[in-house]
Short mmCIF file of C-alpha atoms and ligand atoms in Angstrom, two decimals:
data_model
loop_
_atom_site.label_atom_id
_atom_site.label_comp_id
_atom_site.label_asym_id
_atom_site.label_seq_id
_atom_site.Cartn_x
_atom_site.Cartn_y
_atom_site.Cartn_z
CA MET A 833 -1.74 -9.09 5.54
CA HIS A 834 -4.40 -7.40 3.43
CA TYR A 835 -3.75 -4.63 1.01
CA THR A 836 -7.16 -4.13 -0.52
CA ILE A 837 -10.81 -4.14 0.48
CA CYS A 838 -11.34 -6.81 -2.18
CA GLU A 839 -8.97 -9.16 -0.34
CA LEU A 840 -10.94 -8.56 2.82
CA ILE A 841 -14.22 -9.36 1.02
CA ALA A 842 -12.62 -12.50 -0.46
CA ASP A 843 -11.61 -13.76 3.00
CA LEU A 844 -15.01 -13.09 4.51
CA THR A 845 -16.79 -14.76 1.59
CA GLN A 846 -14.51 -17.75 2.00
CA ASN A 847 -15.75 -18.00 5.60
CA ALA A 848 -19.28 -18.41 4.20
CA ILE A 849 -18.12 -21.19 1.87
CA GLU A 850 -16.30 -22.87 4.76
CA ALA A 851 -19.50 -22.63 6.81
CA ASP A 852 -21.14 -24.84 4.13
CA ALA A 853 -23.47 -22.12 2.91
CA LYS A 854 -25.59 -23.13 -0.06
CA VAL A 855 -26.75 -19.61 -0.85
CA ILE A 856 -24.46 -16.60 -0.54
CA SER A 857 -25.20 -13.05 -1.45
CA VAL A 858 -22.48 -10.44 -1.88
CA ARG A 859 -23.36 -6.80 -2.39
CA VAL A 860 -20.77 -4.11 -3.09
CA HIS A 861 -21.93 -0.51 -3.13
CA GLU A 862 -19.60 2.31 -4.04
CA THR A 863 -20.39 6.01 -3.89
CA GLU A 864 -18.18 9.08 -4.15
CA THR A 865 -17.46 8.94 -0.43
CA GLU A 866 -18.11 5.39 0.78
CA LEU A 867 -17.56 1.78 -0.05
CA SER A 868 -19.91 -0.64 1.67
CA PHE A 869 -20.29 -4.36 1.37
CA GLU A 870 -22.66 -6.96 2.69
CA ILE A 871 -22.15 -10.72 2.73
CA GLN A 872 -25.03 -12.92 3.69
CA ASP A 873 -24.96 -16.72 3.89
CA ASN A 874 -27.19 -19.58 5.01
CA GLY A 875 -24.30 -21.63 6.38
CA LYS A 876 -23.80 -23.12 9.82
CA GLY A 877 -23.90 -19.74 11.59
CA MET A 878 -22.52 -19.01 15.04
CA ASP A 879 -24.07 -18.94 18.48
CA SER A 880 -23.65 -15.75 20.49
CA GLU A 881 -20.69 -17.14 22.40
CA THR A 882 -18.76 -17.98 19.22
CA LEU A 883 -19.73 -14.66 17.70
CA GLU A 884 -18.18 -12.93 20.68
CA LYS A 885 -15.02 -15.04 20.38
CA VAL A 886 -14.44 -14.48 16.66
CA ARG A 887 -13.73 -10.80 17.28
CA ASN A 888 -10.56 -11.98 18.93
CA PRO A 889 -7.64 -12.76 16.57
CA PHE A 890 -6.64 -15.56 18.93
CA TYR A 891 -9.75 -17.50 18.01
CA THR A 892 -10.16 -19.90 15.13
CA ASP A 893 -12.25 -23.06 15.06
CA GLY A 894 -9.13 -25.25 14.93
CA ILE A 895 -10.42 -27.16 11.90
CA LYS A 896 -9.07 -25.21 8.96
CA HIS A 897 -5.59 -24.57 10.30
CA PRO A 898 -5.09 -27.33 12.88
CA ASN A 899 -1.70 -26.02 13.92
CA ARG A 900 -2.60 -22.38 13.98
CA LYS A 901 -4.17 -20.68 16.93
CA ILE A 902 -5.37 -17.49 15.29
CA GLY A 903 -8.02 -16.59 12.70
CA LEU A 904 -7.58 -13.41 10.78
CA GLY A 905 -10.61 -12.71 8.59
CA ILE A 906 -12.98 -11.07 11.09
CA PRO A 907 -10.36 -9.47 13.38
CA PHE A 908 -8.82 -7.90 10.32
CA LEU A 909 -12.16 -6.48 9.25
CA ILE A 910 -12.63 -5.02 12.72
CA GLN A 911 -9.14 -3.64 12.92
CA THR A 912 -9.32 -2.05 9.47
CA ALA A 913 -12.73 -0.49 10.23
CA ASN A 914 -11.55 0.82 13.61
CA GLN A 915 -8.44 2.40 12.13
CA THR A 916 -10.28 4.14 9.31
CA ASP A 917 -13.51 5.42 10.87
CA GLY A 918 -15.35 2.60 9.18
CA THR A 919 -18.20 0.58 10.65
CA TRP A 920 -18.91 -3.14 10.74
CA HIS A 921 -21.72 -5.33 11.93
CA ILE A 922 -22.17 -9.10 12.12
CA ASP A 923 -25.42 -10.91 12.80
CA SER A 924 -25.36 -14.66 13.04
CA GLN A 925 -27.66 -17.41 14.15
CA LYS A 926 -26.58 -20.97 14.73
CA ALA A 927 -27.82 -23.29 11.94
CA LYS A 928 -29.38 -20.34 10.11
CA GLY A 929 -26.58 -18.22 8.73
CA THR A 930 -24.59 -15.06 8.97
CA LYS A 931 -24.92 -11.51 7.72
CA LEU A 932 -22.00 -9.16 7.75
CA LYS A 933 -21.93 -5.55 6.75
CA ALA A 934 -19.13 -3.01 6.62
CA VAL A 935 -18.86 0.60 5.51
CA PHE A 936 -15.54 2.26 4.71
CA SER A 937 -14.94 5.93 4.16
CA LEU A 938 -13.10 6.48 0.89
CA SER A 939 -11.83 9.84 2.07
CA ASN A 940 -9.92 8.43 5.04
CA ILE A 941 -6.30 8.12 3.94
CA ASP A 942 -5.87 4.91 5.93
CA THR A 943 -8.72 3.11 4.13
CA PRO A 944 -7.12 0.41 1.97
CA PRO A 945 -7.57 0.73 -1.80
CA LEU A 946 -10.59 -1.07 -3.22
CA GLY A 947 -8.55 -3.44 -5.40
CA CYS A 948 -9.81 -5.30 -8.44
CA LEU A 949 -13.50 -6.21 -8.26
CA THR A 950 -13.35 -8.31 -11.42
CA SER A 951 -10.70 -10.58 -9.88
CA LEU A 952 -12.62 -10.69 -6.59
CA PHE A 953 -15.86 -11.74 -8.29
CA ARG A 954 -14.07 -14.34 -10.39
CA GLN A 955 -12.41 -15.78 -7.30
CA ILE A 956 -15.54 -15.99 -5.15
CA LEU A 957 -17.64 -17.43 -7.98
CA SER A 958 -15.20 -20.23 -8.65
CA PHE A 959 -14.69 -22.02 -5.35
CA PRO A 960 -14.93 -25.73 -6.19
CA GLN A 961 -18.10 -26.29 -4.14
CA ASN A 962 -21.77 -26.48 -4.85
CA TYR A 963 -23.41 -23.19 -3.88
CA GLU A 964 -25.57 -20.48 -5.33
CA MET A 965 -24.17 -16.98 -5.28
CA ARG A 966 -25.69 -13.69 -6.19
CA ILE A 967 -23.46 -10.68 -6.60
CA ASP A 968 -24.89 -7.16 -6.70
CA ARG A 969 -22.56 -4.40 -7.74
CA ILE A 970 -23.70 -0.80 -7.50
CA LYS A 971 -21.55 2.19 -8.29
CA GLU A 972 -22.85 5.72 -7.99
CA THR A 973 -20.11 8.29 -8.44
CA LYS A 974 -20.24 11.54 -10.36
CA ASP A 975 -18.09 10.13 -13.18
CA ASP A 976 -19.61 6.71 -13.43
CA SER A 977 -22.61 4.66 -12.49
CA LYS A 978 -23.12 0.94 -12.72
CA ASN A 979 -25.64 -1.49 -11.45
CA TYR A 980 -25.44 -5.16 -12.30
CA SER A 981 -26.18 -8.52 -10.75
CA ILE A 982 -24.64 -11.90 -11.37
CA SER A 983 -26.04 -15.29 -10.52
CA ARG A 984 -23.63 -18.20 -10.23
CA SER A 985 -26.16 -20.80 -11.40
CA GLU A 986 -26.90 -18.78 -14.55
CA LEU A 987 -23.17 -18.46 -15.24
CA ILE A 988 -22.68 -22.20 -14.87
CA GLU A 989 -25.61 -22.80 -17.19
CA ALA A 990 -24.04 -20.51 -19.78
CA LEU A 991 -20.40 -21.61 -19.41
CA GLY A 992 -20.90 -25.29 -18.54
CA GLU A 993 -18.70 -25.08 -15.46
CA LEU A 994 -16.32 -22.69 -13.69
CA GLU A 995 -13.28 -24.91 -13.32
CA THR A 996 -11.28 -25.06 -16.53
CA VAL A 997 -8.88 -22.34 -17.63
CA GLU A 998 -11.12 -21.69 -20.66
CA SER A 999 -14.28 -21.15 -18.65
CA LEU A 1000 -12.46 -18.97 -16.11
CA ASP A 1001 -11.10 -16.90 -19.02
CA MET A 1002 -14.60 -16.46 -20.38
CA LEU A 1003 -15.78 -15.53 -16.91
CA ARG A 1004 -13.09 -12.87 -16.68
CA THR A 1005 -14.07 -11.40 -20.06
CA PHE A 1006 -17.72 -11.41 -19.02
CA LEU A 1007 -17.00 -9.68 -15.70
CA GLU A 1008 -14.70 -7.13 -17.31
CA SER A 1009 -17.39 -6.24 -19.84
CA HIS A 1010 -19.63 -5.19 -16.94
CA GLU A 1011 -16.94 -3.00 -15.43
CA GLU A 1012 -15.98 -1.13 -18.62
N1 LIG B 1336 -19.88 -16.84 7.80
C1 LIG B 1336 -19.57 -17.62 8.84
N2 LIG B 1336 -20.39 -18.65 9.22
C2 LIG B 1336 -20.08 -19.45 10.27
N3 LIG B 1336 -18.95 -19.34 11.00
C3 LIG B 1336 -18.10 -18.35 10.69
C4 LIG B 1336 -18.35 -17.44 9.60
N4 LIG B 1336 -17.34 -16.56 9.53
C5 LIG B 1336 -16.49 -16.89 10.51
N5 LIG B 1336 -16.93 -17.97 11.21
C6 LIG B 1336 -16.28 -18.63 12.39
O1 LIG B 1336 -15.35 -17.69 12.92
C7 LIG B 1336 -14.04 -18.24 12.96
C8 LIG B 1336 -13.05 -17.12 12.75
O2 LIG B 1336 -13.13 -16.62 11.42
P1 LIG B 1336 -11.89 -15.86 10.80
O3 LIG B 1336 -12.15 -15.59 9.35
O4 LIG B 1336 -11.61 -14.69 11.67
O5 LIG B 1336 -10.71 -16.91 10.95
P2 LIG B 1336 -10.54 -18.34 10.22
O6 LIG B 1336 -11.50 -18.44 9.06
O7 LIG B 1336 -10.62 -19.39 11.28
O8 LIG B 1336 -9.04 -18.23 9.69
P3 LIG B 1336 -8.51 -17.40 8.39
O9 LIG B 1336 -9.62 -16.49 7.92
O10 LIG B 1336 -7.32 -16.64 8.88
O11 LIG B 1336 -8.15 -18.44 7.36
C9 LIG B 1336 -14.05 -19.33 11.88
O12 LIG B 1336 -13.08 -20.32 12.19
C10 LIG B 1336 -15.48 -19.86 11.97
O13 LIG B 1336 -15.60 -20.80 13.02
MG1 LIG B 1337 -11.64 -16.79 7.66
#
């Protein structure tokens, strides 16, 4: 089960990778009171019937986990939002892509902790597939404000690749420098 919002974002971003998206955009916006995220992909998308089914934990496409009859990413998003006064929205079009947005209230005691954004970004940037990813991170709280963007293709150009321990270490240092 999930313990952090970052784990939830990681799962939902993995869905975009699994849908063969070539361009994925992930936006994380944090204010004093709310944490919202948006994940947009140009992968295989879903028709309205599938979109209806994926809300149900007893639906999975049967490809990824051939012996498992449930999929947890989207139902978990819905359940977490419902239990914490959060909101969620998914738009998807077959063969075009998917856009998912969620807003969580940081003052609700049942909202999971945010978790580690640096680890999340490192994880979603380093799936061993060919895709472009843009990450936008915005933080606007009274103690701190941040606003930075990361492009996967620019990172690969700078680091050579994102597969070896060395390059992933450099990626971590780079991401941490943005969060300091
Ligand atoms: N971004 C997306 N693009 C296209 N199809 C998607 C997308 N996200 C989810 N789906 C479809 O919805 C199904 C359910 O997704 P969900 O994340 O809930 O479960 P899962 O990915 O099958 O399993 P799990 O996340 O537990 O490994 C997926 O199997 C896939 O068919
Ligand atoms: Mg999933």
